[in-house]
Short mmCIF file of C-alpha atoms and ligand atoms in Angstrom, two decimals:
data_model
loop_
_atom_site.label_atom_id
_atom_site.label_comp_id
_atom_site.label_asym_id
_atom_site.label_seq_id
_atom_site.Cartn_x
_atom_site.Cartn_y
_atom_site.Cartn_z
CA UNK O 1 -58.97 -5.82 -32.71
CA UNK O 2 -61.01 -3.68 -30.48
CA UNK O 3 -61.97 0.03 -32.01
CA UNK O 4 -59.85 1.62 -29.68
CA UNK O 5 -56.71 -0.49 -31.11
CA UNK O 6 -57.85 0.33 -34.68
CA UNK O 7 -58.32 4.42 -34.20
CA UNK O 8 -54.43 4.08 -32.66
CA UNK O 9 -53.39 2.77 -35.46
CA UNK O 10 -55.19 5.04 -37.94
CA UNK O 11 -54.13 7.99 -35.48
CA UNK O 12 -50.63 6.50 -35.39
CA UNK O 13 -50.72 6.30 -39.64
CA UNK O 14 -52.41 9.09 -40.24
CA UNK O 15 -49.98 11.50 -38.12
CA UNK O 16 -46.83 9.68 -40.03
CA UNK O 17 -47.88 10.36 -42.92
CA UNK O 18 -48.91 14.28 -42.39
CA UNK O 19 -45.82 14.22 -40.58
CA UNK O 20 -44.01 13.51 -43.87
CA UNK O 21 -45.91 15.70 -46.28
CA UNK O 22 -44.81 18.78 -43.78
CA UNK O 23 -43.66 21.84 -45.73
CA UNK O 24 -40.51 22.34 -44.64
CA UNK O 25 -40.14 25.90 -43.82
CA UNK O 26 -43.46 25.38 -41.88
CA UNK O 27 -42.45 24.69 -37.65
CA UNK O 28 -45.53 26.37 -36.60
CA UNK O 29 -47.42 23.37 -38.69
CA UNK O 30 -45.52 20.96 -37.10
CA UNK O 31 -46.31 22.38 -33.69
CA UNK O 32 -50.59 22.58 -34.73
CA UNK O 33 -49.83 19.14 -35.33
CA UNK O 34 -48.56 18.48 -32.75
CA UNK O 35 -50.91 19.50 -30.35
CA UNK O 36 -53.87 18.14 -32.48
CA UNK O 37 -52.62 14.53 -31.55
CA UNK O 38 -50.81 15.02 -28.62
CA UNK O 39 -51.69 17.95 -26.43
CA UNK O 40 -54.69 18.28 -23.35
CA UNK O 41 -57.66 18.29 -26.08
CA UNK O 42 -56.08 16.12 -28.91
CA UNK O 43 -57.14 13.22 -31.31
CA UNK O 44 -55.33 10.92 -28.41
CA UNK O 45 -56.97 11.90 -25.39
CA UNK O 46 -59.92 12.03 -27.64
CA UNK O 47 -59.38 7.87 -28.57
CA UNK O 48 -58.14 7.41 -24.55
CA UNK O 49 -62.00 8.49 -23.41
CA UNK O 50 -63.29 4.95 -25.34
CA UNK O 51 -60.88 3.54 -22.33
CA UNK O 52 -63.77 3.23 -20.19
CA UNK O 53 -65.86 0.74 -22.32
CA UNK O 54 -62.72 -2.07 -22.69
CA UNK O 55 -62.66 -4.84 -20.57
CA UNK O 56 -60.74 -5.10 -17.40
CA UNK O 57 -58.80 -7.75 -18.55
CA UNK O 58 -58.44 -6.07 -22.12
CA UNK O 59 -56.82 -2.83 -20.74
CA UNK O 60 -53.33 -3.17 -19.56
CA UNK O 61 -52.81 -4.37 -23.65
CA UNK O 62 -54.65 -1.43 -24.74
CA UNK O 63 -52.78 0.83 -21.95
CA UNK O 64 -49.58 -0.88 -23.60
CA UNK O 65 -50.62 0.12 -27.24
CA UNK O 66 -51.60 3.55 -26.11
CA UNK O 67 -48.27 4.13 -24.97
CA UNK O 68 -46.27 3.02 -27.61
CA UNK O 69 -48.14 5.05 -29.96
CA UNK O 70 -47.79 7.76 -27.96
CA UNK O 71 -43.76 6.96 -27.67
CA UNK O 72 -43.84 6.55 -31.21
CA UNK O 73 -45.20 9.77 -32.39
CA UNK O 74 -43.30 11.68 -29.87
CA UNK O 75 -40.36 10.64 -31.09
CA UNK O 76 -41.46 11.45 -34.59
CA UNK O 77 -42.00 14.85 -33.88
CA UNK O 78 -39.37 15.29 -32.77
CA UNK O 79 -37.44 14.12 -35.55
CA UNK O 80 -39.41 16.36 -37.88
CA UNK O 81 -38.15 19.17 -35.73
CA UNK O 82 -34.74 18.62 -35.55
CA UNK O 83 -35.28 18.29 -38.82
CA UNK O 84 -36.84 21.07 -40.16
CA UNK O 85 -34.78 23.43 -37.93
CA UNK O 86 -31.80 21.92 -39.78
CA UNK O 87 -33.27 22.75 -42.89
CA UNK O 88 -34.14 26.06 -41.86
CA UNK O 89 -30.39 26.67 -41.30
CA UNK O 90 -28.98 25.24 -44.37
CA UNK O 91 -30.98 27.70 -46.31
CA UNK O 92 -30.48 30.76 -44.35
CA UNK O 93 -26.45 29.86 -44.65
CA UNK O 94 -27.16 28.75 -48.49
CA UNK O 95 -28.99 32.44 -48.89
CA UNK O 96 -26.12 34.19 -47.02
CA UNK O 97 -23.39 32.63 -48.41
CA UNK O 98 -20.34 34.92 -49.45
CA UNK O 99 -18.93 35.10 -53.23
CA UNK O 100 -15.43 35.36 -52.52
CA UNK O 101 -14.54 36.15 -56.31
CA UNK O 102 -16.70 39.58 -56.17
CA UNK O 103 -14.37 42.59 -56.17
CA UNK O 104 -14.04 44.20 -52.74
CA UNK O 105 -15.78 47.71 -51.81
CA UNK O 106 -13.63 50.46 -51.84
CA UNK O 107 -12.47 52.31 -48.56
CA UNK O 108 -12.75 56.05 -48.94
CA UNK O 109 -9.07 57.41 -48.17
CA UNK O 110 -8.87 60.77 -46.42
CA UNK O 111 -6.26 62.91 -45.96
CA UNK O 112 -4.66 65.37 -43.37
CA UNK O 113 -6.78 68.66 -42.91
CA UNK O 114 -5.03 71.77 -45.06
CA UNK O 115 -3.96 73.46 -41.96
CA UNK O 116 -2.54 70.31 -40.59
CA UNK O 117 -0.56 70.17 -43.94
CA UNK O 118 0.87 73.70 -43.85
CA UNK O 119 2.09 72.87 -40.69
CA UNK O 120 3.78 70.07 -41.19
CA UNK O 121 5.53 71.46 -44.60
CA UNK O 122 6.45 74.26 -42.04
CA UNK O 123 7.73 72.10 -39.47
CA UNK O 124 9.80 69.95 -41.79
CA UNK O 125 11.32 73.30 -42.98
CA UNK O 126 12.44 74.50 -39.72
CA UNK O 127 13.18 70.94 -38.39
CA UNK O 128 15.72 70.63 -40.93
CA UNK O 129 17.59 74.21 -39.93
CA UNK O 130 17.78 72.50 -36.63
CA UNK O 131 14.82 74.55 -34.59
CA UNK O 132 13.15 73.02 -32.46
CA UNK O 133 9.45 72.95 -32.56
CA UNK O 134 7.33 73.62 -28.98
CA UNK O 135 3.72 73.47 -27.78
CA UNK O 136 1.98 76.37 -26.21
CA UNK O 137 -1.22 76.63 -24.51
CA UNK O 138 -4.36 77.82 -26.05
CA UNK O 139 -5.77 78.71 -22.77
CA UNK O 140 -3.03 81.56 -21.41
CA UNK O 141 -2.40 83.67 -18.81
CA UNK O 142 -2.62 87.38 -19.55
CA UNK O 143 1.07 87.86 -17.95
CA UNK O 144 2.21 85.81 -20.73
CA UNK O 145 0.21 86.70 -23.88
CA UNK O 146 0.43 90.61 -22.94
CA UNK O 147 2.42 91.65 -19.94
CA UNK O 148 5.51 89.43 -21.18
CA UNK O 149 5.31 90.36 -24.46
CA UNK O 150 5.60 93.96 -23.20
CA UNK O 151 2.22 95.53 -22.94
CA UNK O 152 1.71 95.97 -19.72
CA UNK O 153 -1.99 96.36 -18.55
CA UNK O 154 -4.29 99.04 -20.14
CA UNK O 155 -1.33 99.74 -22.65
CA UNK O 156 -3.31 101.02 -26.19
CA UNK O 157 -1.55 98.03 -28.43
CA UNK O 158 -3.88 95.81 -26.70
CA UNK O 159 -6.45 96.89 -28.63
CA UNK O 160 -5.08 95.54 -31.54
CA UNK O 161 -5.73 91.91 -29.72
CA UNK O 162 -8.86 92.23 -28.48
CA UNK O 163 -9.85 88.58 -27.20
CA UNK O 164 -12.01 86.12 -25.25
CA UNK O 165 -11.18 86.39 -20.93
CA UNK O 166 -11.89 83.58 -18.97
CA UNK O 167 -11.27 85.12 -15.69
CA UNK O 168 -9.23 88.64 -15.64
CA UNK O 169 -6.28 86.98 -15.62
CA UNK O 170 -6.82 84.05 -18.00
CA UNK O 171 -7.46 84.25 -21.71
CA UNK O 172 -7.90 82.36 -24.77
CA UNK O 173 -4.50 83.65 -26.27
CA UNK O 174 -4.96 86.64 -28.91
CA UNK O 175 -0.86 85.19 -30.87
CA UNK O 176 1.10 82.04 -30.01
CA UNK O 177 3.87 85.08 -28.93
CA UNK O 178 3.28 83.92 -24.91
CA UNK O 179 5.41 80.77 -26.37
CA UNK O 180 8.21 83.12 -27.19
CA UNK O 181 8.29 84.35 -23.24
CA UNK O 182 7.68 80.99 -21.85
CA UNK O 183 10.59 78.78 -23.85
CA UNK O 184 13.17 82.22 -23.22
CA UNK O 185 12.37 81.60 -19.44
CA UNK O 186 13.85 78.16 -20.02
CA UNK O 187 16.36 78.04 -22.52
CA UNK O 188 19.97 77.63 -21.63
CA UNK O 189 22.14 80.05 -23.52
CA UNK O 190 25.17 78.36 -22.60
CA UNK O 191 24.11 75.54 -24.64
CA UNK O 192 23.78 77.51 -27.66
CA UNK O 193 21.23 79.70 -29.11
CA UNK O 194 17.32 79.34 -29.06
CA UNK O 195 15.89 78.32 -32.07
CA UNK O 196 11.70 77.27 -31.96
CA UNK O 197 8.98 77.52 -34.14
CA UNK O 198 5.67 77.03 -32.34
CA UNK O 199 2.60 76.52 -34.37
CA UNK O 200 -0.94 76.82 -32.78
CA UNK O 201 -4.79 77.62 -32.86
CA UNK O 202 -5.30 81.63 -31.70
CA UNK O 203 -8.63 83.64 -30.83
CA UNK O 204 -9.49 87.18 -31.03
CA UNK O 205 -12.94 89.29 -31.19
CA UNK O 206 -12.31 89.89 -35.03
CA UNK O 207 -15.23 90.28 -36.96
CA UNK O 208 -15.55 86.99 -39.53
CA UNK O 209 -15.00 88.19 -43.01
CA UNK O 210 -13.49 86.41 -46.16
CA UNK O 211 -9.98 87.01 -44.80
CA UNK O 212 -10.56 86.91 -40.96
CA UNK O 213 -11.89 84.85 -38.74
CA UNK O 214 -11.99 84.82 -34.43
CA UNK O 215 -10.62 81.40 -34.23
CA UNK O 216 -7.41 80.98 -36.77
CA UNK O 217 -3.85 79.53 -37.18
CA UNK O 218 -0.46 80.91 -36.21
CA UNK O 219 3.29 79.58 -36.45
CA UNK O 220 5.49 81.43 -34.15
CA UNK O 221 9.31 82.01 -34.69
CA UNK O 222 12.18 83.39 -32.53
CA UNK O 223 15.83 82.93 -32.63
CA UNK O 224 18.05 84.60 -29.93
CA UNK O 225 21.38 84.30 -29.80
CA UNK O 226 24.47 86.27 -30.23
CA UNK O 227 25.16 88.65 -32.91
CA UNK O 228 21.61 88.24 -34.44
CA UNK O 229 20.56 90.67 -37.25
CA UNK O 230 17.41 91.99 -39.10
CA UNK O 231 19.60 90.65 -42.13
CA UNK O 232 19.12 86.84 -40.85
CA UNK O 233 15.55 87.86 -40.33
CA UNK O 234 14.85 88.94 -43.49
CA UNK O 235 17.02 85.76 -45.10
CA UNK O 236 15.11 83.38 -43.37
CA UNK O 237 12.00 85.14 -44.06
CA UNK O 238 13.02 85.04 -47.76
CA UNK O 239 13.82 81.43 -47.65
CA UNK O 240 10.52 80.33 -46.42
CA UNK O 241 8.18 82.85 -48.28
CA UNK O 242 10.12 81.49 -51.09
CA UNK O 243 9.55 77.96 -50.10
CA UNK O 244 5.71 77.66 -49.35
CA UNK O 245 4.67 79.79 -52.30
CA UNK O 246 7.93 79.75 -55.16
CA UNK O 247 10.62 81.82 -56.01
CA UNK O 248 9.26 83.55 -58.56
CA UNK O 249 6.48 84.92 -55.36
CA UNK O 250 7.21 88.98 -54.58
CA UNK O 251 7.37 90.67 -51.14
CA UNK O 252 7.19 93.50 -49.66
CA UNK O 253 8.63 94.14 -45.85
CA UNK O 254 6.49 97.35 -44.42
CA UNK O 255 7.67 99.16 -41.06
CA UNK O 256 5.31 98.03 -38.56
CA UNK O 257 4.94 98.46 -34.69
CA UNK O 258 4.57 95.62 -32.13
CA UNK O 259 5.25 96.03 -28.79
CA UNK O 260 7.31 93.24 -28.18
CA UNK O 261 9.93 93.99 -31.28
CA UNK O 262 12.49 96.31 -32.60
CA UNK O 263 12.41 97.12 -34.80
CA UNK O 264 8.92 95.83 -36.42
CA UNK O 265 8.39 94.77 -39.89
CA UNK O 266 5.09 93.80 -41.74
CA UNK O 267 5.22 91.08 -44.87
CA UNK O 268 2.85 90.91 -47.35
CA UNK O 269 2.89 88.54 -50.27
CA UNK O 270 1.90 89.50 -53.72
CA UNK O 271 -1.71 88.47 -54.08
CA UNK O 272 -2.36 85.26 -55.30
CA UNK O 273 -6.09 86.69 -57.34
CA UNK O 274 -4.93 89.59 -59.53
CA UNK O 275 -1.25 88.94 -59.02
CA UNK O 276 -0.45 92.87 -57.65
CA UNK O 277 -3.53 94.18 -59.99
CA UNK O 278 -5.27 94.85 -56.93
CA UNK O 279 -8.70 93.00 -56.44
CA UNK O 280 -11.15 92.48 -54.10
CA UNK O 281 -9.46 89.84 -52.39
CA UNK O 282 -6.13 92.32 -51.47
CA UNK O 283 -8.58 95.20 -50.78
CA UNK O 284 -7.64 96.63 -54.46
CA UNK O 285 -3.80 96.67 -52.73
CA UNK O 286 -2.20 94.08 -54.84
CA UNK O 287 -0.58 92.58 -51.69
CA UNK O 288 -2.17 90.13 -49.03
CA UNK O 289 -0.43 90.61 -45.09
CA UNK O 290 0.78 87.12 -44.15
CA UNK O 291 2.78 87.89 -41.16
CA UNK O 292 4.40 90.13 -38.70
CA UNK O 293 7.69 89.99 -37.17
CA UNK O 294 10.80 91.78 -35.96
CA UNK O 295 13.56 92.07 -33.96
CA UNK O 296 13.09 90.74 -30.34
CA UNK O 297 12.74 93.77 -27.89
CA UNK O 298 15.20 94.06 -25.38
CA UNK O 299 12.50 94.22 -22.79
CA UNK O 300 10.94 91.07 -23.74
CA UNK O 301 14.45 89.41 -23.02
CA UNK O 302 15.34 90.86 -20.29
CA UNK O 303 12.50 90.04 -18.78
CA UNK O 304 13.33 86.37 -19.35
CA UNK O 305 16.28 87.40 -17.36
CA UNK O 306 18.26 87.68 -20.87
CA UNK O 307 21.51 89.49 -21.27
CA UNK O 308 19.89 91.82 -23.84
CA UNK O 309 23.66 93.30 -24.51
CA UNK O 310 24.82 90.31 -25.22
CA UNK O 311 21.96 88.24 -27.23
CA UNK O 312 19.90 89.65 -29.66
CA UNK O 313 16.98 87.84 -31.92
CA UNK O 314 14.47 88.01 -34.11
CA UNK O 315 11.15 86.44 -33.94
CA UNK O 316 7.85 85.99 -36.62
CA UNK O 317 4.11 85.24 -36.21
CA UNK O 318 2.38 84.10 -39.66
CA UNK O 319 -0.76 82.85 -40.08
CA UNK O 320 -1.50 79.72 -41.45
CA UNK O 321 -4.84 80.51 -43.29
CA UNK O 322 -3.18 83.10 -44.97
CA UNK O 323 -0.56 80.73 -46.09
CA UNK O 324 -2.96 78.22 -47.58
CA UNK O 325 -5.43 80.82 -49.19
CA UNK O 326 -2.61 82.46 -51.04
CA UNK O 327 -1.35 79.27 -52.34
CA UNK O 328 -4.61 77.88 -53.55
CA UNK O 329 -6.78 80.40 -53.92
CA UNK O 330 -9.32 79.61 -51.19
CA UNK O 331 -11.38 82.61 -51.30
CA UNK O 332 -12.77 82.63 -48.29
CA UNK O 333 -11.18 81.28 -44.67
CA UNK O 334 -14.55 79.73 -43.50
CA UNK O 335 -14.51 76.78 -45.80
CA UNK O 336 -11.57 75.86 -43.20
CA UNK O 337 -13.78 75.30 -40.17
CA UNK O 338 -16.94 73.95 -41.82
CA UNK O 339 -15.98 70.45 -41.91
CA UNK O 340 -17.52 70.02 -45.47
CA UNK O 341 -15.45 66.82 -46.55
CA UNK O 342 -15.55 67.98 -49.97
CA UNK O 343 -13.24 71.13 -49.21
CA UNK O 344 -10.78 69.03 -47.33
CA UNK O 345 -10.94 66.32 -50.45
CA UNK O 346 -9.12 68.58 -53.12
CA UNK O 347 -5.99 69.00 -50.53
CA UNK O 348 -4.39 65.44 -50.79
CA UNK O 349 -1.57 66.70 -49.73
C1 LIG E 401 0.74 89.01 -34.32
O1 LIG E 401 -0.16 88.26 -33.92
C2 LIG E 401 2.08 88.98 -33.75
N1 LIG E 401 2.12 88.17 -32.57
C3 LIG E 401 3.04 88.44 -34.80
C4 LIG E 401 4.47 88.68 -34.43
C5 LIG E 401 5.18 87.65 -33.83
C6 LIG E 401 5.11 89.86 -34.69
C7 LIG E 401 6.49 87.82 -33.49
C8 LIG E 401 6.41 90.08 -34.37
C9 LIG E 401 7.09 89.04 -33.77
P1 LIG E 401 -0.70 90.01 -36.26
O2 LIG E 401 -1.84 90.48 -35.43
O3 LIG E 401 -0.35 90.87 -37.41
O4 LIG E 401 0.58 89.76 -35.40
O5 LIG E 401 -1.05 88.56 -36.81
C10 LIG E 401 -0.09 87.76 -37.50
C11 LIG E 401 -0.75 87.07 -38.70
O6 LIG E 401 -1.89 86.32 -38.29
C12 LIG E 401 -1.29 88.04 -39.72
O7 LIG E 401 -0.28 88.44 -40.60
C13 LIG E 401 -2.34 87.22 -40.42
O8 LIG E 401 -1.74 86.37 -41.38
C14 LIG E 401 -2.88 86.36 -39.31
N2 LIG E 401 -4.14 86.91 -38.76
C15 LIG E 401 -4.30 87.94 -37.92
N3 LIG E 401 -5.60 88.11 -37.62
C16 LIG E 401 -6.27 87.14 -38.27
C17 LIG E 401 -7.66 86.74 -38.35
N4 LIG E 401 -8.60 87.37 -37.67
N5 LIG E 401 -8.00 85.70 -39.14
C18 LIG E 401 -7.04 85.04 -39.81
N6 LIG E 401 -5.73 85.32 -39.78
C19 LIG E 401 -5.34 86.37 -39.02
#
């Protein structure tokens, strides 16, 4: 056996058995190997420079043994790969495997925002005494949300409702009353009468106290129809006063002015903090103002083109903040628009 014949085969053993001894998680080893027999500068090429001292007639069998140990440990490598990269993948999927018998993670449960809540209750209310319930917009015209409601430009009620303009003419709306104008201008009175509720988000340049705020919640009522009184006004008033906060609740109707009723009226709720005491909360009053209404004004329907001689109405705004404050206590009407989960979390409704 020449020397060159003997090195291949100690080459050839020795890289079998490193080959085998290969940590397992180790693929850069296996490549270091790999290129420390195989590659441009290995132990092969290394053996392959003795080429030049074997015999002519001596070479093609060395050439023959060269390659097949080359063949050989090529395809040994790449067995160890394949291999190891299986391996490798067994024990990532053994380490990530899941335990079907642990108990599953809870999933937090929210709930419908207070106001959201209110309104519904509302809705459900009025649904069931056959209103109907209509959208408004938030973004308004001033015709609507002042000159249809009956104060005409630079009448002194407006100041009552300062708001937001976006152009002279268009407003974020100071009530949701525009809603009362725009579904009179479309109702059909030979169909019956008009019956909505319409609740909505309103803005006004209020200063933000614990009781106001510029950005809040109204639901708008109106009922026209024939032979409508202030005594189904104050019933239905009753009924739903009665309804959101108990029956055992007080209130008080005051005479009021808005330019768009009728009379007016004014109802406050005893206060939910001192019960009538007076307090802080009521402005040492005992009572907390929920919501205006009246009896429609027979300008507003005529301008609708109603028969005000012949259909008469009343109509409500409350707000909604006021509603939920009163009913739980909530102190203060920012915790509304904060977004702090934990606020929302004690209203599951
Ligand atoms: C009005 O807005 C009238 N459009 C209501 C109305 C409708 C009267 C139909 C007659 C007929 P007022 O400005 O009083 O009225 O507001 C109605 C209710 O909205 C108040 O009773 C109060 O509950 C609530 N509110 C008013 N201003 C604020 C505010 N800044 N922050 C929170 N709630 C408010």
């Amino acid at each position: 056996m020449s020397t060159i014949e003997e090195k291949l085969t100690k080459l050839r053993e020795d890289t079998l058995k490193q080959l085998k001894d290969l940590r397992l998680e180790n693929q850069k080893e296996l490549q270091d190997l790999k290129v420390s027999v195989l590659g441009k500068k290995g132990s092969l090429t290394e053996i392959l420079k003795g080429m030049k001292d074997v015999s002519q007639e001596m070479r093609p069998i060395i050439g023959k043994h060269v390659n097949e140990a080359r063949d050989i440990l090529n395809a040994a490598f790449e067995e160890s790969a394949a291999y190891l990269e299986e391996e490798a993948i067994k024990a990532q999927l053994a380490s990530e495997s899941i335990d079907v018998t642990l108990p599953g993670r809870p999933v937090a449960i929210g709930n419908r925002h207070l106001l959201t809540q209110i309104s519904q209750e509302i809705e459900d209310i009025f649904l069931g005494m056959g209103f109907q319930i209509v959208d408004g917009f938030e973004v308004e015209r001033d015709y609507y949300n002042f000159e249809r409601m009956n104060l005409p430009k630079d009448h002194p009620a407006r100041d009552m409702q300062d708001t937001f303009y976006i152009t002279e003419e268009i407003l974020l709306r100071t009530h949701t009353s525009p809603v009362q104008a725009r579904t009179l201008d479309e109702h059909d009175f030979s169909k019956g009468p008009l019956k909505m509720i319409s609740p909505g988000r309103v803005f006004r340049r209020d200063t933000d106290d614990a009781t106001h705020s510029h950005q809040f919640h109204q639901i708008e009522g109106l009922v026209v129809g024939e032979g409508i009184s202030m005594a189904d006004l104050k019933g239905t008033l009753e009924m739903i006063i009665h309804k959101m906060f108990g029956e055992d609740r007080k209130i008080r109707l005051r005479p009021s002015y808005f330019p768009f009723t009728e009379p007016s009226v004014e109802v406050d709720v005893s206060c939910f903090k001192c019960g009538g005491e007076g307090c802080s909360v009521c402005k040492k009053t005992g009572w907390i103002e929920i919501l205006g209404a009246g009896m429609v004004h027979p300008r507003v329907l005529e301008m609708s083109g109603v028969d005000s001689e012949r259909y008469s109405g009343f109509a409500f705004g409350l707000g909604q903040e006021r509603i939920a404050m009163l009913r739980y206590g909530i102190m203060d009407i920012r915790g509304f628009y904060q977004g702090d989960s934990r606020f929302n979390a004690q209203f599951k409704g």
